Amino acid sequence: MYMGAIFFPAVGALIAGLFGRLMGDKAAQWTTVFFMALAAVCGAVNFYNVALGHAPTTVELGTWLDVGGMQFNWALRYDTIAAAMVAMVTLISTMIHVYSVGYMSHDPTTPRFFSYLSLFTFMMLMLVTADNLVQLFFGWEGIGLASYLLIGYWYEKESANRAAMKAFIVNRVGDLFFMLGMALTFWTFGTVEFDGIFQGVAAVQGQTIGGMPVLEAIALLLFLGAMGKSAQIGLHTWLPDAMEGPTPVSALIHAATLVTAGVFLMARMSPVIEYAPNTLGFITFIGATTAFFAATIGCVQNDIKRVIAYSTCSQLGYMFFAVGVGAYQGAVFHLITHAFFKALLFLSAGSVIHAMSDEQDIRKMGGIWKKIPLTYAMFWIGSLALAGIPFFAGYYSKDFVLEAAFAGHGWTAKYAFVMGMIAAVLTAFYSWRLIIMTFHGKPRADHHTMEHVHESPAVMLLPLLVLAVGAVFAGALLVENFVGHHWMEFWNGSIVNQPGNHIMHEVHEVPSWVPLAPTVAGVIGIAVGYLFYMFMPAIPGKIAATFPGVYRFLLNKWYFDELYDFLFVRPARRLAFWLWKVGDAKVIDGMPNGAAALTVAAAGRVSRFQTGRVANYAFTMIIGVVLFVSIFLFGIGR
Amino acid sequence: MNAAGFPLLTLLTFLPLVGAGILLFIRGEEAVVAANARWTALWTSLIVFALSLILWFSFDKSTAEFQFVELHQWMPEFGLSYHLGVDGISVLFVLLATLLTPICILASWESVQSRVREYMIAFLVLETMMIGMFSSMDMLMFYIFFEGVLIPMFLIIGVWGGQRRVYAAYKLFLYTLLGSLLMLLAVLTLWYMAGSTSIPELFKLQIAPSLQVWLFLAFFVSFAVKVPMWPVHTWLPDAHVEAPTAGSVILAGVLLKMGAYGFLRFSLPLLPQATEWFAPFIFTLSIVAVIYTSLVAMAQEDMKKLIAYSSVAHMGIVTLGIFSMNHQGLSGAIFQMLSHGVVAGALFLCVGVVYDRVHSREIARYGGVAKVMPVYGALFMLFTMASVALPGTAGFPGEFLVLVGIWQVNPWIAFFGATGMILGPCYMLWLYRRVLFSKLAKPEIKALLDLSPREYVTFAPLIVLTLWMGIYPSSFLSFFEASVAALLARHEAAMALPRLAGM
């Protein structure tokens, strides 16, 4: 069971990848779906046993590395947080596999696609069940690879290639810090295995490195790593571009799973991070800023997938500031509910794109809700959950996260609460802007496209329905265990709050207006959205015209890409070229080239005598030997 | 005599030479000679490889002592002897050489059509030199093999190379000549001091720190050129570009390891104070190598040149690890040397595959190859990922251990060394994108055929190794665990002595 949940996807990936072309598309697709479904069943059983049955366990698979006191294994660590993640990942991945059977049906190389999807799932599962930092890094880099392959799946498109490379490289910036974090962890704790690290925390609290408490340094390095994978402000630029990949990829990777790896890492390392108060403050600040910043951009984007991508970025910000105020449980709770409704939203968007003959620009949509009613309903459910409307999944988790921010200590927590509230309004606003522009109003697509608008096949709708169930009920079902009265037994020590951190209790003691506030914010956002885009569609244009600077600033995504291009990309290119043409060719090669030219000229003359280049070398060798022999013959050696 | 009961290392070293001798006597039509030469060379190298597997199975991993030792007095009055043996550090390099040679011969099966017999002779002689160098326990023998390696390599590049082969061959020659003369001086000095060239005898020497500095410099010049370290690296891209595919494979796979091996075999154990003293200097050069050559790699328009520059960057990680002087760093460096041998070799083979078909190394001539050669695309991706040190592939354990090791020395060095993690994918993925991805538009690319059965066979061992070394590196690391520990213990002891003496 434990092995199955992790390795079935790998089996599927291997079969589809190696024999896909022999088996044919259909067989390869359904093989991966079959193995994913098996994994999902295992994942659900494991969740029941481990998390609900309070029976954590670790499955040892074998030694990975053992060098001079550094030793770690391949192992599957099943505790509550891992089991919850495994269950979520396998379930959503299965749904997305099924959906892809329909969505990718016109693609010529589907076995490759399904192989990548399953490979990704396997790597993600290795990440969440790692029992040491290096195995976590294995999964971490593995999902990076799978993400690269999937974003660049349509590799004949230059934009897809560019986005894929960007994703890999920007992630690598974070990974550099992760790597250094592992090094520091090893020299601090003498191990990279979680058990050893967690037990050693008390002993190393006084230690410093470069004037900084060592736990702060480790937490900071790991967080910088997490920022890359989880697209936090500064290292977020790859995520919107990643929408170049096929839509099921966006749903699985860039919404539900991969991007949450950073949040998972923080929760996993909570026993260490808890003792790094300054870093926690920094995490809160970055998370809150990301939540706000991404939401503002989401309000003006016109690509259906990019809007949802920025929304993902923003929601990840929520998860991080929950971590920052010490409410890791809330972060993981939001992670799980978000996975359901965001996957639902993305797949619904995919369904829309499918219906609109691959159109993604919402300015060219509109007036299609009657033609694809089920997709429309799904979009509503996803958006309601995202906006935090009562009793949908997002309501419970978002409420909790915002309450935790309110209850948190320090100015960063207050800042997070304010930013979170503003972002909540914006979230609801852009969600309904999206719904209205996509489905309502006059059709803006050409006649030909409109004729072809059709509801997706059952194989795509079924996963939507399953995810919709999750988006509606996941919050209500999980709230008691994740953050409610049973949280202590449920988490069973897999997430640690330090003794001075009472956030999990303080959340329930906030003033009575606080729990209501997110709902109100959501309703306001929806109302404004309706007002602007349904009833008075002239307003948005007027606002944009009144504040052209602000509008352009948002439309150009706060100019991050341009800034990086200016600061890093172009100077690196110029420097690279200069080092090659001047550094290598002129400076370093200058001298030997002169010498070589001379020799070659000489050799040209010699080679007429058929002795050529060999002779030269042999000659020198002989001189060497002669020197040698003569030296010891003449007794100098003695 | 040794565990195998017969002179295994002698056999390994000189069997290729016997094969080369047989090749000399092949007579007949040119095509017949060529075919016979190919098969003879292949069988010779396969037999050598099979024999070398004895090392893999019966090497005792629990000790740092030299094993499979063969000692014959040669000129005892001068302290010269025929002395072969392997320890944990060298044994895997012998295996690497015996593995890569048959692969190289297979890779040249069709691409080399002129003077096939001479080509195969050159390769077999090269194999003798490589194995001899890694198993020498006598410094003079080491020197002869170390320099001797260059003769066949020089010929392979100079005769079967590309357009500017003469230039490249001479550049290689001039650079290494400079180093070897200085190294000769160092060898002579040590010989004079110890009265013997036996490496175990030399290890007993206590060399005054002031002399150590000079000896270190003399060795350093020679080894640094071979590694190659920045700024004496520029011979490598030219040599790689002009060399035939198999030449590049062996150059990247084994020859680049000679310099680093020299550091491990001589500089570290013989000159501990100087090693300590020069370490910061080496770190600086290594970091510059990582960043500088990675950047230069990004600007390349020639596939082989790009991979050649990446090799310099990877060897920068190796020198960082060697001079970190702790267990993780040293083990990581040795592992990285092995993995780079496999991965860079495989990448050059990958270039060779398309070069054989299109006869161009220019990146711009390609595009969309993955569409017509999907299997090739998958392999190239695997080796690309290994090159950028993705965990689970051969590239990761070495880089990880080196960075962990060097962090203990100085976190900033680790930081700058780790920038290779970002720059590596910049140039490798850029290469992959331009060659394998993007639109399939060029007619000559559209007509390409995927890998042939011979190419599958050539790649198979490298694929297995790349994954094996990534997933279960312990089976390789365990070989040199004891030797690295012993080397460190020696170093600690040597560093403690002068302090006790009040220095």
mmCIF file of C-alpha atoms in Angstrom, chain A residues 357-561:
data_model
loop_
_atom_site.group_PDB
_atom_site.id
_atom_site.type_symbol
_atom_site.label_atom_id
_atom_site.label_comp_id
_atom_site.label_asym_id
_atom_site.label_seq_id
_atom_site.Cartn_x
_atom_site.Cartn_y
_atom_site.Cartn_z
ATOM 1 C CA SER A 357 -11.318 26.345 -30.588
ATOM 2 C CA ASP A 358 -8.196 27.108 -28.520
ATOM 3 C CA GLU A 359 -8.967 30.777 -27.943
ATOM 4 C CA GLN A 360 -7.593 32.032 -24.617
ATOM 5 C CA ASP A 361 -8.204 35.762 -24.776
ATOM 6 C CA ILE A 362 -11.302 36.661 -22.767
ATOM 7 C CA ARG A 363 -11.823 39.782 -24.869
ATOM 8 C CA LYS A 364 -12.744 37.435 -27.688
ATOM 9 C CA MET A 365 -15.193 35.360 -25.672
ATOM 10 C CA GLY A 366 -18.570 36.134 -24.135
ATOM 11 C CA GLY A 367 -22.109 34.945 -24.595
ATOM 12 C CA ILE A 368 -21.412 31.265 -24.312
ATOM 13 C CA TRP A 369 -22.871 30.293 -20.977
ATOM 14 C CA LYS A 370 -25.996 28.784 -22.432
ATOM 15 C CA LYS A 371 -24.001 26.664 -24.806
ATOM 16 C CA ILE A 372 -21.739 25.131 -22.181
ATOM 17 C CA PRO A 373 -23.881 25.210 -19.057
ATOM 18 C CA LEU A 374 -22.076 22.531 -17.125
ATOM 19 C CA THR A 375 -18.660 24.142 -17.575
ATOM 20 C CA TYR A 376 -20.278 27.420 -16.601
ATOM 21 C CA ALA A 377 -21.624 25.901 -13.400
ATOM 22 C CA MET A 378 -18.240 24.406 -12.600
ATOM 23 C CA PHE A 379 -16.603 27.770 -13.118
ATOM 24 C CA TRP A 380 -19.044 29.258 -10.656
ATOM 25 C CA ILE A 381 -18.380 26.635 -8.034
ATOM 26 C CA GLY A 382 -14.641 27.080 -8.384
ATOM 27 C CA SER A 383 -14.913 30.838 -8.168
ATOM 28 C CA LEU A 384 -17.239 30.762 -5.183
ATOM 29 C CA ALA A 385 -14.761 28.563 -3.379
ATOM 30 C CA LEU A 386 -11.887 30.800 -4.383
ATOM 31 C CA ALA A 387 -13.686 33.910 -3.220
ATOM 32 C CA GLY A 388 -14.308 32.338 0.165
ATOM 33 C CA ILE A 389 -18.083 32.359 0.032
ATOM 34 C CA PRO A 390 -19.533 30.521 3.057
ATOM 35 C CA PHE A 391 -19.626 26.762 3.105
ATOM 36 C CA PHE A 392 -17.521 26.313 0.010
ATOM 37 C CA ALA A 393 -14.088 24.805 0.647
ATOM 38 C CA GLY A 394 -12.161 28.028 0.337
ATOM 39 C CA TYR A 395 -14.316 29.706 2.935
ATOM 40 C CA TYR A 396 -13.034 27.572 5.787
ATOM 41 C CA SER A 397 -9.380 27.727 4.915
ATOM 42 C CA LYS A 398 -9.221 31.352 3.868
ATOM 43 C CA ASP A 399 -11.140 32.439 6.923
ATOM 44 C CA PHE A 400 -8.761 30.537 9.099
ATOM 45 C CA VAL A 401 -5.684 31.944 7.423
ATOM 46 C CA LEU A 402 -6.924 35.514 7.749
ATOM 47 C CA GLU A 403 -7.948 34.997 11.354
ATOM 48 C CA ALA A 404 -4.518 33.599 12.069
ATOM 49 C CA ALA A 405 -2.953 36.680 10.510
ATOM 50 C CA PHE A 406 -5.164 38.849 12.688
ATOM 51 C CA ALA A 407 -4.234 36.875 15.782
ATOM 52 C CA GLY A 408 -0.559 36.798 14.886
ATOM 53 C CA HIS A 409 2.049 38.912 16.614
ATOM 54 C CA GLY A 410 4.215 41.680 15.254
ATOM 55 C CA TRP A 411 3.664 44.258 12.562
ATOM 56 C CA THR A 412 4.160 41.726 9.761
ATOM 57 C CA ALA A 413 1.074 39.820 10.886
ATOM 58 C CA LYS A 414 -1.000 43.001 10.867
ATOM 59 C CA TYR A 415 0.374 43.860 7.458
ATOM 60 C CA ALA A 416 -0.538 40.349 6.282
ATOM 61 C CA PHE A 417 -4.090 40.749 7.545
ATOM 62 C CA VAL A 418 -4.578 44.039 5.736
ATOM 63 C CA MET A 419 -3.009 42.791 2.530
ATOM 64 C CA GLY A 420 -4.978 39.555 2.785
ATOM 65 C CA MET A 421 -8.252 41.456 3.134
ATOM 66 C CA ILE A 422 -7.515 43.690 0.159
ATOM 67 C CA ALA A 423 -6.453 40.673 -1.859
ATOM 68 C CA ALA A 424 -9.688 38.912 -0.869
ATOM 69 C CA VAL A 425 -11.723 41.741 -2.398
ATOM 70 C CA LEU A 426 -9.561 41.742 -5.508
ATOM 71 C CA THR A 427 -9.779 37.965 -5.787
ATOM 72 C CA ALA A 428 -13.548 37.997 -5.866
ATOM 73 C CA PHE A 429 -13.468 40.943 -8.247
ATOM 74 C CA TYR A 430 -11.203 39.410 -10.869
ATOM 75 C CA SER A 431 -12.945 36.050 -10.562
ATOM 76 C CA TRP A 432 -16.256 37.579 -11.533
ATOM 77 C CA ARG A 433 -14.644 39.772 -14.119
ATOM 78 C CA LEU A 434 -13.390 36.540 -15.588
ATOM 79 C CA ILE A 435 -16.744 34.785 -15.392
ATOM 80 C CA ILE A 436 -18.656 37.661 -16.883
ATOM 81 C CA MET A 437 -16.216 38.411 -19.664
ATOM 82 C CA THR A 438 -15.910 34.742 -20.548
ATOM 83 C CA PHE A 439 -19.532 33.647 -20.413
ATOM 84 C CA HIS A 440 -21.782 36.695 -20.554
ATOM 85 C CA GLY A 441 -22.441 39.662 -22.753
ATOM 86 C CA LYS A 442 -22.492 39.670 -26.517
ATOM 87 C CA PRO A 443 -20.405 37.029 -28.274
ATOM 88 C CA ARG A 444 -17.134 38.612 -29.340
ATOM 89 C CA ALA A 445 -15.701 35.612 -31.111
ATOM 90 C CA ASP A 446 -16.101 35.246 -34.857
ATOM 91 C CA HIS A 447 -19.065 33.446 -36.299
ATOM 92 C CA HIS A 448 -17.087 30.353 -37.183
ATOM 93 C CA THR A 449 -15.814 29.821 -33.662
ATOM 94 C CA MET A 450 -19.215 30.437 -32.144
ATOM 95 C CA GLU A 451 -20.764 27.751 -34.278
ATOM 96 C CA HIS A 452 -18.322 25.246 -32.902
ATOM 97 C CA VAL A 453 -18.877 26.037 -29.247
ATOM 98 C CA HIS A 454 -19.822 22.762 -27.638
ATOM 99 C CA GLU A 455 -19.871 21.134 -24.239
ATOM 100 C CA SER A 456 -16.859 18.910 -23.568
ATOM 101 C CA PRO A 457 -17.109 15.115 -23.702
ATOM 102 C CA ALA A 458 -17.970 13.098 -20.626
ATOM 103 C CA VAL A 459 -14.394 12.059 -20.030
ATOM 104 C CA MET A 460 -13.596 15.698 -19.372
ATOM 105 C CA LEU A 461 -16.733 16.552 -17.453
ATOM 106 C CA LEU A 462 -16.545 13.672 -15.019
ATOM 107 C CA PRO A 463 -13.283 14.856 -13.427
ATOM 108 C CA LEU A 464 -14.813 18.320 -13.205
ATOM 109 C CA LEU A 465 -17.696 16.944 -11.224
ATOM 110 C CA VAL A 466 -15.418 15.080 -8.841
ATOM 111 C CA LEU A 467 -13.298 18.147 -8.268
ATOM 112 C CA ALA A 468 -16.439 20.233 -7.806
ATOM 113 C CA VAL A 469 -17.499 17.912 -5.016
ATOM 114 C CA GLY A 470 -14.123 18.553 -3.454
ATOM 115 C CA ALA A 471 -14.381 22.298 -3.979
ATOM 116 C CA VAL A 472 -17.739 22.301 -2.212
ATOM 117 C CA PHE A 473 -17.222 19.837 0.598
ATOM 118 C CA ALA A 474 -13.492 19.508 1.272
ATOM 119 C CA GLY A 475 -13.450 22.472 3.617
ATOM 120 C CA ALA A 476 -16.396 21.419 5.711
ATOM 121 C CA LEU A 477 -15.163 17.838 5.903
ATOM 122 C CA LEU A 478 -11.607 18.594 6.859
ATOM 123 C CA VAL A 479 -11.931 21.697 8.974
ATOM 124 C CA GLU A 480 -12.387 19.948 12.313
ATOM 125 C CA ASN A 481 -9.337 17.770 11.850
ATOM 126 C CA PHE A 482 -7.045 20.223 10.163
ATOM 127 C CA VAL A 483 -7.575 23.329 12.247
ATOM 128 C CA GLY A 484 -10.544 22.619 14.472
ATOM 129 C CA HIS A 485 -10.784 20.923 17.829
ATOM 130 C CA HIS A 486 -9.014 17.740 16.805
ATOM 131 C CA TRP A 487 -5.989 19.313 15.201
ATOM 132 C CA MET A 488 -3.615 18.139 17.903
ATOM 133 C CA GLU A 489 -4.462 14.441 17.523
ATOM 134 C CA PHE A 490 -4.817 14.714 13.790
ATOM 135 C CA TRP A 491 -1.401 16.208 13.071
ATOM 136 C CA ASN A 492 0.117 13.896 15.607
ATOM 137 C CA GLY A 493 3.378 15.807 15.855
ATOM 138 C CA SER A 494 4.019 15.997 12.131
ATOM 139 C CA ILE A 495 3.734 19.772 12.390
ATOM 140 C CA VAL A 496 5.296 21.381 15.409
ATOM 141 C CA ASN A 497 4.399 24.637 17.113
ATOM 142 C CA GLN A 498 6.960 25.778 19.631
ATOM 143 C CA PRO A 499 5.716 26.026 23.212
ATOM 144 C CA GLY A 500 5.359 29.797 23.047
ATOM 145 C CA ASN A 501 3.261 29.691 19.889
ATOM 146 C CA HIS A 502 -0.435 29.582 20.773
ATOM 147 C CA ILE A 503 -1.722 30.723 17.423
ATOM 148 C CA MET A 504 -3.875 27.638 16.968
ATOM 149 C CA HIS A 505 -5.845 28.630 20.070
ATOM 150 C CA GLU A 506 -5.724 32.370 19.614
ATOM 151 C CA VAL A 507 -7.379 32.029 16.230
ATOM 152 C CA HIS A 508 -10.583 31.035 17.963
ATOM 153 C CA GLU A 509 -10.510 34.074 20.234
ATOM 154 C CA VAL A 510 -10.471 36.873 17.657
ATOM 155 C CA PRO A 511 -13.219 39.533 17.762
ATOM 156 C CA SER A 512 -16.443 38.367 16.193
ATOM 157 C CA TRP A 513 -16.205 40.700 13.166
ATOM 158 C CA VAL A 514 -12.988 39.085 11.976
ATOM 159 C CA PRO A 515 -14.467 35.738 10.845
ATOM 160 C CA LEU A 516 -17.124 37.681 8.925
ATOM 161 C CA ALA A 517 -14.732 40.035 7.226
ATOM 162 C CA PRO A 518 -13.427 37.701 4.488
ATOM 163 C CA THR A 519 -16.962 36.836 3.459
ATOM 164 C CA VAL A 520 -17.891 40.485 3.295
ATOM 165 C CA ALA A 521 -14.771 41.167 1.280
ATOM 166 C CA GLY A 522 -15.722 38.409 -1.115
ATOM 167 C CA VAL A 523 -19.244 39.697 -1.533
ATOM 168 C CA ILE A 524 -17.998 43.230 -2.134
ATOM 169 C CA GLY A 525 -15.612 41.962 -4.768
ATOM 170 C CA ILE A 526 -18.346 40.034 -6.517
ATOM 171 C CA ALA A 527 -20.676 43.003 -6.401
ATOM 172 C CA VAL A 528 -18.092 45.333 -7.887
ATOM 173 C CA GLY A 529 -17.310 42.758 -10.528
ATOM 174 C CA TYR A 530 -20.960 42.583 -11.515
ATOM 175 C CA LEU A 531 -21.306 46.313 -11.460
ATOM 176 C CA PHE A 532 -18.281 46.933 -13.662
ATOM 177 C CA TYR A 533 -18.638 44.213 -16.208
ATOM 178 C CA MET A 534 -22.327 43.270 -16.250
ATOM 179 C CA PHE A 535 -24.228 46.452 -15.613
ATOM 180 C CA MET A 536 -21.944 49.344 -16.405
ATOM 181 C CA PRO A 537 -19.312 47.957 -18.767
ATOM 182 C CA ALA A 538 -18.035 51.444 -19.574
ATOM 183 C CA ILE A 539 -16.523 51.942 -16.135
ATOM 184 C CA PRO A 540 -13.391 49.752 -16.424
ATOM 185 C CA GLY A 541 -12.316 51.520 -19.588
ATOM 186 C CA LYS A 542 -12.832 54.896 -17.975
ATOM 187 C CA ILE A 543 -10.806 53.925 -14.928
ATOM 188 C CA ALA A 544 -8.011 52.648 -17.115
ATOM 189 C CA ALA A 545 -8.074 55.894 -19.083
ATOM 190 C CA THR A 546 -8.055 58.018 -15.925
ATOM 191 C CA PHE A 547 -5.045 56.235 -14.415
ATOM 192 C CA PRO A 548 -3.041 55.157 -17.427
ATOM 193 C CA GLY A 549 0.165 54.816 -15.410
ATOM 194 C CA VAL A 550 -1.362 52.457 -12.891
ATOM 195 C CA TYR A 551 -3.078 50.476 -15.605
ATOM 196 C CA ARG A 552 0.097 50.006 -17.607
ATOM 197 C CA PHE A 553 2.016 49.152 -14.444
ATOM 198 C CA LEU A 554 -0.452 46.366 -13.687
ATOM 199 C CA LEU A 555 -0.840 45.224 -17.269
ATOM 200 C CA ASN A 556 2.926 44.861 -17.518
ATOM 201 C CA LYS A 557 2.982 42.839 -14.318
ATOM 202 C CA TRP A 558 4.823 45.431 -12.244
ATOM 203 C CA TYR A 559 7.610 45.345 -14.879
ATOM 204 C CA PHE A 560 9.373 42.414 -13.226
ATOM 205 C CA ASP A 561 10.276 40.736 -16.491
#
